[in-house]
Short mmCIF file of C-alpha atoms in Angstrom, two decimals:
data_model
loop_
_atom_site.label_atom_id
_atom_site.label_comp_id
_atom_site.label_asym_id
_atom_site.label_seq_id
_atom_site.Cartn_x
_atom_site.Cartn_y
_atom_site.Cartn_z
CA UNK F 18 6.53 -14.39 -11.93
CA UNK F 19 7.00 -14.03 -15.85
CA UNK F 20 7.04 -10.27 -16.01
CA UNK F 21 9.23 -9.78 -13.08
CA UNK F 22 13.08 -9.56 -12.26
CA UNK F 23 14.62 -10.69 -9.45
CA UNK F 24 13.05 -9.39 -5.95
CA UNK F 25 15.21 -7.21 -4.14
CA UNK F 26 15.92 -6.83 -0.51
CA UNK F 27 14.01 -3.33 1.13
CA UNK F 28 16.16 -1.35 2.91
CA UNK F 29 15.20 -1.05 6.89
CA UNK F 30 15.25 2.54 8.14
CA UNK F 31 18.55 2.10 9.85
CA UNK F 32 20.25 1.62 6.74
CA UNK F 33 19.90 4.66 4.71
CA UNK F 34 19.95 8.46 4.88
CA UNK F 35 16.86 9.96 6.87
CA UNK F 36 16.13 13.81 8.94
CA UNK F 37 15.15 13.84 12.58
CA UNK F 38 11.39 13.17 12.93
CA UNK F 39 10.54 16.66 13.59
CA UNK F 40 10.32 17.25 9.90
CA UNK F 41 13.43 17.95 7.78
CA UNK F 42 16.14 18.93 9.10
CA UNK F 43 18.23 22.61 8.30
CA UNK F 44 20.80 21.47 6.41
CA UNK F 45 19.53 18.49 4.50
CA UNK F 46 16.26 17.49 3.01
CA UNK F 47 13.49 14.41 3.84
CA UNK F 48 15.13 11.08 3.22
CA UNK F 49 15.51 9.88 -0.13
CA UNK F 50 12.83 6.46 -0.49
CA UNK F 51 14.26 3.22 -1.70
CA UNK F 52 13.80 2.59 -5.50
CA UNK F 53 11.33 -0.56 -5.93
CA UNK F 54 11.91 -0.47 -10.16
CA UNK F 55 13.61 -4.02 -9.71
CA UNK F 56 10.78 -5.31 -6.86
CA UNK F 57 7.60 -6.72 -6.66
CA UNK F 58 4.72 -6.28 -4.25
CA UNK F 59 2.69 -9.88 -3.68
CA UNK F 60 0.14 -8.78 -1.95
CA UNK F 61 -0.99 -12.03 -1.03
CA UNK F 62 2.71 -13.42 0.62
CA UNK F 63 1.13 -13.06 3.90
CA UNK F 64 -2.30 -15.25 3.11
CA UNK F 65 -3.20 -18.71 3.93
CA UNK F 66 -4.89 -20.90 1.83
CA UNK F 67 -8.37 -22.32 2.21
CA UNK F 68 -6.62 -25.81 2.45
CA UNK F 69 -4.86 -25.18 5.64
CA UNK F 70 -1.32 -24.58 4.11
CA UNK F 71 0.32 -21.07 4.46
CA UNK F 72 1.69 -19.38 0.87
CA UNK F 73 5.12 -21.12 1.54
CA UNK F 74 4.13 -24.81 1.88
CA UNK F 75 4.10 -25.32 5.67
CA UNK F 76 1.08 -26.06 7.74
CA UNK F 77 -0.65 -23.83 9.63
CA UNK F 78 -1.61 -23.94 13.35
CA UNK F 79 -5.33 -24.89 13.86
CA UNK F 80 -5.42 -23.70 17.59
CA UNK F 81 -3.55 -20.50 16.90
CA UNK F 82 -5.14 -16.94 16.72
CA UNK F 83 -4.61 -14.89 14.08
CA UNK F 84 -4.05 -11.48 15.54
CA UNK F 85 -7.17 -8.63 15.03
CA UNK F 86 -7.03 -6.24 13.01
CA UNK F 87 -6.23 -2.61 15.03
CA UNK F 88 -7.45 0.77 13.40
CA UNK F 89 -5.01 1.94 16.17
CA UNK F 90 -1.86 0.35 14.96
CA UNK F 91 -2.79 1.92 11.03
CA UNK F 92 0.23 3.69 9.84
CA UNK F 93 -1.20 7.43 9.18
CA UNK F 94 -0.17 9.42 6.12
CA UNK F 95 0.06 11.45 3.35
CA UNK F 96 1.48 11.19 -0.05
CA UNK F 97 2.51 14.69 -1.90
CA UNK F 98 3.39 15.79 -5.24
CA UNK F 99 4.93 18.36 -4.74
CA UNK F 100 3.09 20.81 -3.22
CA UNK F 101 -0.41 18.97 -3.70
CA UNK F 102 -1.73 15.99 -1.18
CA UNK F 103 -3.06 12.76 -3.78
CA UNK F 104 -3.53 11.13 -0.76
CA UNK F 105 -4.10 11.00 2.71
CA UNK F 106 -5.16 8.14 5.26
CA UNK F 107 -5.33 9.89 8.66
CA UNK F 108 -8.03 9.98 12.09
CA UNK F 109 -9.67 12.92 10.02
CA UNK F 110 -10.84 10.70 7.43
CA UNK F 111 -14.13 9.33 7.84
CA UNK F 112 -13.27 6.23 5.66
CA UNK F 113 -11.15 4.55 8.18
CA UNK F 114 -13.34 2.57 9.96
CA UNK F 115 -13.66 -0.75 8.77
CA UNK F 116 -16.90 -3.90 9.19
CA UNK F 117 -17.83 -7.60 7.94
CA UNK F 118 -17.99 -8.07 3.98
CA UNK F 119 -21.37 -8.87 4.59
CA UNK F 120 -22.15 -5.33 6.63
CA UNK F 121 -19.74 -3.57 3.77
CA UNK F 122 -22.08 -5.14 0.72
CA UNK F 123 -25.35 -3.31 2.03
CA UNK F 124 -23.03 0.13 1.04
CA UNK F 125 -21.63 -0.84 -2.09
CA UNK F 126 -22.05 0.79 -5.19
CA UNK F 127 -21.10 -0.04 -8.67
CA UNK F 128 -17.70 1.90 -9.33
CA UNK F 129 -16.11 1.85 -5.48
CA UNK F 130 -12.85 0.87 -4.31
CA UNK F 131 -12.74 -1.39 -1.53
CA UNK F 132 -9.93 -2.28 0.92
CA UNK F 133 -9.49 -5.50 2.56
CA UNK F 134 -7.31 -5.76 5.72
CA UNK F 135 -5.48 -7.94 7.82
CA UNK F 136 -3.16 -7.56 10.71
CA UNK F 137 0.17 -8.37 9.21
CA UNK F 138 -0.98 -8.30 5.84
CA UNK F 139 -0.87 -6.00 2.47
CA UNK F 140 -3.64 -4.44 1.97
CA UNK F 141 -5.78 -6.15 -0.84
CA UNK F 142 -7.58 -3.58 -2.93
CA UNK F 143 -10.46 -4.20 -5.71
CA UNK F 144 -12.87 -2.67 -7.55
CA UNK F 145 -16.69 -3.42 -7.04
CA UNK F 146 -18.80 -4.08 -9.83
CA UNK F 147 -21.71 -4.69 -8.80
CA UNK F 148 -24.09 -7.93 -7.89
CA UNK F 149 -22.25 -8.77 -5.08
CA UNK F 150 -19.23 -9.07 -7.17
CA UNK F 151 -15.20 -7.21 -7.12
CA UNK F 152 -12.62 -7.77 -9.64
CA UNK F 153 -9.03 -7.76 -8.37
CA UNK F 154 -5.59 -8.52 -8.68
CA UNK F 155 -4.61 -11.44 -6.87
CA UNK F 156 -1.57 -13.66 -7.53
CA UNK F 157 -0.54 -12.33 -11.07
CA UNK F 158 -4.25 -12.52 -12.76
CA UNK F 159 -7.28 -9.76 -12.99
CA UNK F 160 -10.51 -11.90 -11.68
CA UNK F 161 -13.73 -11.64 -11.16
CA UNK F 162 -14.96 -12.63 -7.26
CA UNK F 163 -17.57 -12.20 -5.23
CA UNK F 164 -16.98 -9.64 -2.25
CA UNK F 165 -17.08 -12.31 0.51
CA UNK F 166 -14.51 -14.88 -1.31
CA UNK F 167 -11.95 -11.95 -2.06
CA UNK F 168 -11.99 -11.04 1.67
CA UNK F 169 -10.66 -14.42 2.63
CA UNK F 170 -11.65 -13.57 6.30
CA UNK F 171 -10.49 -10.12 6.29
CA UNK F 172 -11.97 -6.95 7.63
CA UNK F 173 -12.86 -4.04 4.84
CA UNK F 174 -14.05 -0.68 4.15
CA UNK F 175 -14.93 1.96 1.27
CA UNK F 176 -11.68 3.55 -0.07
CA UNK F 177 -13.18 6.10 -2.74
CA UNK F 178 -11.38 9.04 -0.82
CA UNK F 179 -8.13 8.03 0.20
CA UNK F 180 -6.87 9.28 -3.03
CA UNK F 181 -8.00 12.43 -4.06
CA UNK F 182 -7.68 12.34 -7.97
CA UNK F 183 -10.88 13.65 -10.04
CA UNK F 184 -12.69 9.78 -10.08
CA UNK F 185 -13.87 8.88 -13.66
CA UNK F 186 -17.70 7.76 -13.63
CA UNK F 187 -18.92 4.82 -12.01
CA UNK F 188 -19.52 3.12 -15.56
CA UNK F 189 -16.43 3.90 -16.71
CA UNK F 190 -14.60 2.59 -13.30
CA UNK F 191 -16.64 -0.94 -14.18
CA UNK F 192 -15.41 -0.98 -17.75
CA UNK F 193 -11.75 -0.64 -17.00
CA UNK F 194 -12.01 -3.55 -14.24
CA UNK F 195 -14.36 -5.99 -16.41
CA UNK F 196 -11.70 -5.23 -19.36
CA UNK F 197 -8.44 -7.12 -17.65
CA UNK F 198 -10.08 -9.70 -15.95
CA UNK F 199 -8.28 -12.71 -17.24
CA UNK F 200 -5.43 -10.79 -17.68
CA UNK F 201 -2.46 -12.17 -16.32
CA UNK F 202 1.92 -12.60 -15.69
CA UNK F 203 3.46 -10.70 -18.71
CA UNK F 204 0.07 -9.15 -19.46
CA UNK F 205 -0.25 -7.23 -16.65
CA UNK F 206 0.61 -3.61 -16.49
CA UNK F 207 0.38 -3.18 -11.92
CA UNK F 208 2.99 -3.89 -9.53
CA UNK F 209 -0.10 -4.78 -6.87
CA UNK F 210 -3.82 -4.76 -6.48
CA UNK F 211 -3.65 -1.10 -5.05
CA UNK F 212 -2.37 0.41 -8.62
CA UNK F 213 -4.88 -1.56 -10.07
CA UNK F 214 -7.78 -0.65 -8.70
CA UNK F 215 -6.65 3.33 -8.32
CA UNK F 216 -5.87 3.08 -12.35
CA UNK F 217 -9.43 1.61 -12.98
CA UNK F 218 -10.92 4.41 -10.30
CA UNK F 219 -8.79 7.01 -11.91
CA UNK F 220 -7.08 5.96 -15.30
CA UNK F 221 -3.84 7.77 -14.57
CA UNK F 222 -0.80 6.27 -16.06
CA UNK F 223 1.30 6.69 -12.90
CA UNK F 224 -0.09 3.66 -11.58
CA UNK F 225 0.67 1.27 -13.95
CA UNK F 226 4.90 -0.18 -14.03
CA UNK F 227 7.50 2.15 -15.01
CA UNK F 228 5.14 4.78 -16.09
CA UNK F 229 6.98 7.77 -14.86
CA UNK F 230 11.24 7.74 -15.39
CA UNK F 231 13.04 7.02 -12.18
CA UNK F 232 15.74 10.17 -12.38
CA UNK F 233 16.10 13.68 -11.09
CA UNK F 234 14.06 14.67 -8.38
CA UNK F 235 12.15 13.17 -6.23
CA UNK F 236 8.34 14.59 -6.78
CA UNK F 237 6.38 12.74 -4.14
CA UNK F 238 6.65 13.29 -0.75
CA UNK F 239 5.00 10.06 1.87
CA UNK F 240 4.70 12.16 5.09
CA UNK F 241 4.85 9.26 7.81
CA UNK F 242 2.64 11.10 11.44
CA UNK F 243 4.62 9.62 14.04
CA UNK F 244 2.22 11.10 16.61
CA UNK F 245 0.30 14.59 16.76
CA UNK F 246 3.14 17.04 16.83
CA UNK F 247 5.76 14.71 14.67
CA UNK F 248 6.30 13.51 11.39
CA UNK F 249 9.14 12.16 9.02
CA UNK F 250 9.11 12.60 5.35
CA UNK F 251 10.28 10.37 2.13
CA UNK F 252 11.08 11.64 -1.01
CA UNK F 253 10.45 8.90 -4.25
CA UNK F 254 10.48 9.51 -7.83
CA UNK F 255 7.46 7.53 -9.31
CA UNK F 256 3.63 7.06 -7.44
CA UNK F 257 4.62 3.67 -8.26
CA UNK F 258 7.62 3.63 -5.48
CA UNK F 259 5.68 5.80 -3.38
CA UNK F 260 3.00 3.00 -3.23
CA UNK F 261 5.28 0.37 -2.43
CA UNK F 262 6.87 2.29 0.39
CA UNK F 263 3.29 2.81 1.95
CA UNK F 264 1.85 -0.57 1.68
CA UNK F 265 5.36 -1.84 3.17
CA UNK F 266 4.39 0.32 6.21
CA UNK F 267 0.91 -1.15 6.35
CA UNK F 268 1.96 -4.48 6.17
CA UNK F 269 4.22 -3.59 9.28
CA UNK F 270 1.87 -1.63 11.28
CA UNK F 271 2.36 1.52 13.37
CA UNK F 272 4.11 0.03 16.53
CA UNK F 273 6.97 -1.76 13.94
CA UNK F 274 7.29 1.48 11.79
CA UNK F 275 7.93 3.41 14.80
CA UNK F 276 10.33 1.16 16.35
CA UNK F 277 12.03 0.73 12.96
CA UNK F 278 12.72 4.98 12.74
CA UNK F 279 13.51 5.23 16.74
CA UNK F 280 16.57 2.22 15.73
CA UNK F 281 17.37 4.27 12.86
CA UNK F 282 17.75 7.74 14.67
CA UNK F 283 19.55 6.28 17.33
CA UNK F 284 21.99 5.06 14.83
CA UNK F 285 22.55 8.10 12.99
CA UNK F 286 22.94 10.13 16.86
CA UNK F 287 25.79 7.59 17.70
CA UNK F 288 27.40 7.75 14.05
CA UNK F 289 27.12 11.56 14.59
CA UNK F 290 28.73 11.71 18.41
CA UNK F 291 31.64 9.35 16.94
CA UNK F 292 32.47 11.99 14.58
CA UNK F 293 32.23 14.46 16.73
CA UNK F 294 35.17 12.27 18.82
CA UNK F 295 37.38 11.92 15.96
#
């Protein structure tokens, strides 16, 4: 892509500093999060194309079946700054359920964020405008779709309150949206269709690339719930990051997050009792 370096490798769990899952631990603080500043999120790697290729070229299997979407395998959290939640995606939200693009169309109103999803996938976010129609970000350009082609198949729901910045007005949310459509590579100011859509809900700066400097402290805090008494925290230094690291975990799913921190603190309790033998 024009505007972007070279993509670098994630770190897995297992290979950087983290706290036992009961929160953080007494003598060290939550696990620093991976810098993305050097990344980029293509929300669309995992989609197939109408023609019957996959994103990389090879065909895909007519008689396999793509795997349904679980709410239960949803990674639930909540993103901090500092001391105040900007977002939260947990069973207490009454946004989580998710219908047909047809079903979601009859709710719509001019202004709202919708979220497509797909087991396996990022989730693909845009910004409805009204007469059936969204603008998004997909593959490096803003456009202008109707609901039901954007979907491509997937599953959706509202996502006004997942983030819980003051929303600008409905009008307002349109104009920002109809605005970049066209936009596209070295034009565009969003690492993925998420921070697009939240800056056109919200018009904070923090979503757009390298908005907010990448040294010092860590302000946000993504709070990973690992199950109803059990959580484990990451600290990042940008929204931006923050983002990446949750829509990384959404791509994965619940069961694959949770297997990827048991490896890790198994890891870290053998590292420790080999220390403790020297």
């Amino acid at each position: 892509m024009g505007n972007q370096m070279d993509k670098l490798s994630h770190l897995s769990y297992a290979e950087v500093p983290t706290v036992d899952p009961n929160g953080a631990g007494a003598e060290e603080g939550p696990r620093v999060g991976v810098s993305y500043i050097f990344s980029h999120d293509d929300d669309d790697d995992e989609l197939e194309e109408d023609d019957g290729c996959a994103t990389d070229g090879t065909r895909r299997d007519p008689g396999r079946e793509e795997k349904r979407f679980d709410r239960r395998d949803e990674v639930e959290c909540a993103v901090f700054n500092r001391d105040e939640c900007v977002y939260e995606k947990s069973a207490a939200c009454a946004e989580l359920e998710v219908s047909t693009p047809e079903n979601l169309l009859n709710r719509c109103k001019a202004g709202d964020l919708v979220e497509f999803v797909a087991a396996g996938q990022y989730p693909h976010w845009a910004v409805y405008v009204g007469d059936f129609q969204v603008v998004h970000l997909h593959r490096a350009e803003v456009k202008n779709s109707f609901l039901t082609d954007a979907s491509q198949g997937r599953r959706c729901r509202l996502a006004n309150g997942f983030y819980k910045f003051k929303p600008l007005g409905a009008d307002v949310v349109v104009q920002n949206a109809m605005e970049q459509v066209g936009l596209k590579d070295r034009e565009l100011s969003w690492r993925n269709s998420e921070c697009f859509a939240a800056w056109c809900a919200f018009g904070r700066r923090e979503f757009k690339m390298g908005a907010e400097i990448r040294i010092g402290k860590q302000p946000y805090r993504l709070k990973v719930f690992m199950s109803d008494k059990y959580s484990h925290e990451l600290e990042f230094q940008s929204l931006e990051d923050m983002i990446m690291e949750k829509r990384r975990n959404d791509q994965l799913g619940r069961s694959a997050v949770l297997r990827e921190l048991a490896s890790h603190f198994s890891s870290v309790e053998e590292i420790k009792g080999q220390q403790g033998n020297e």
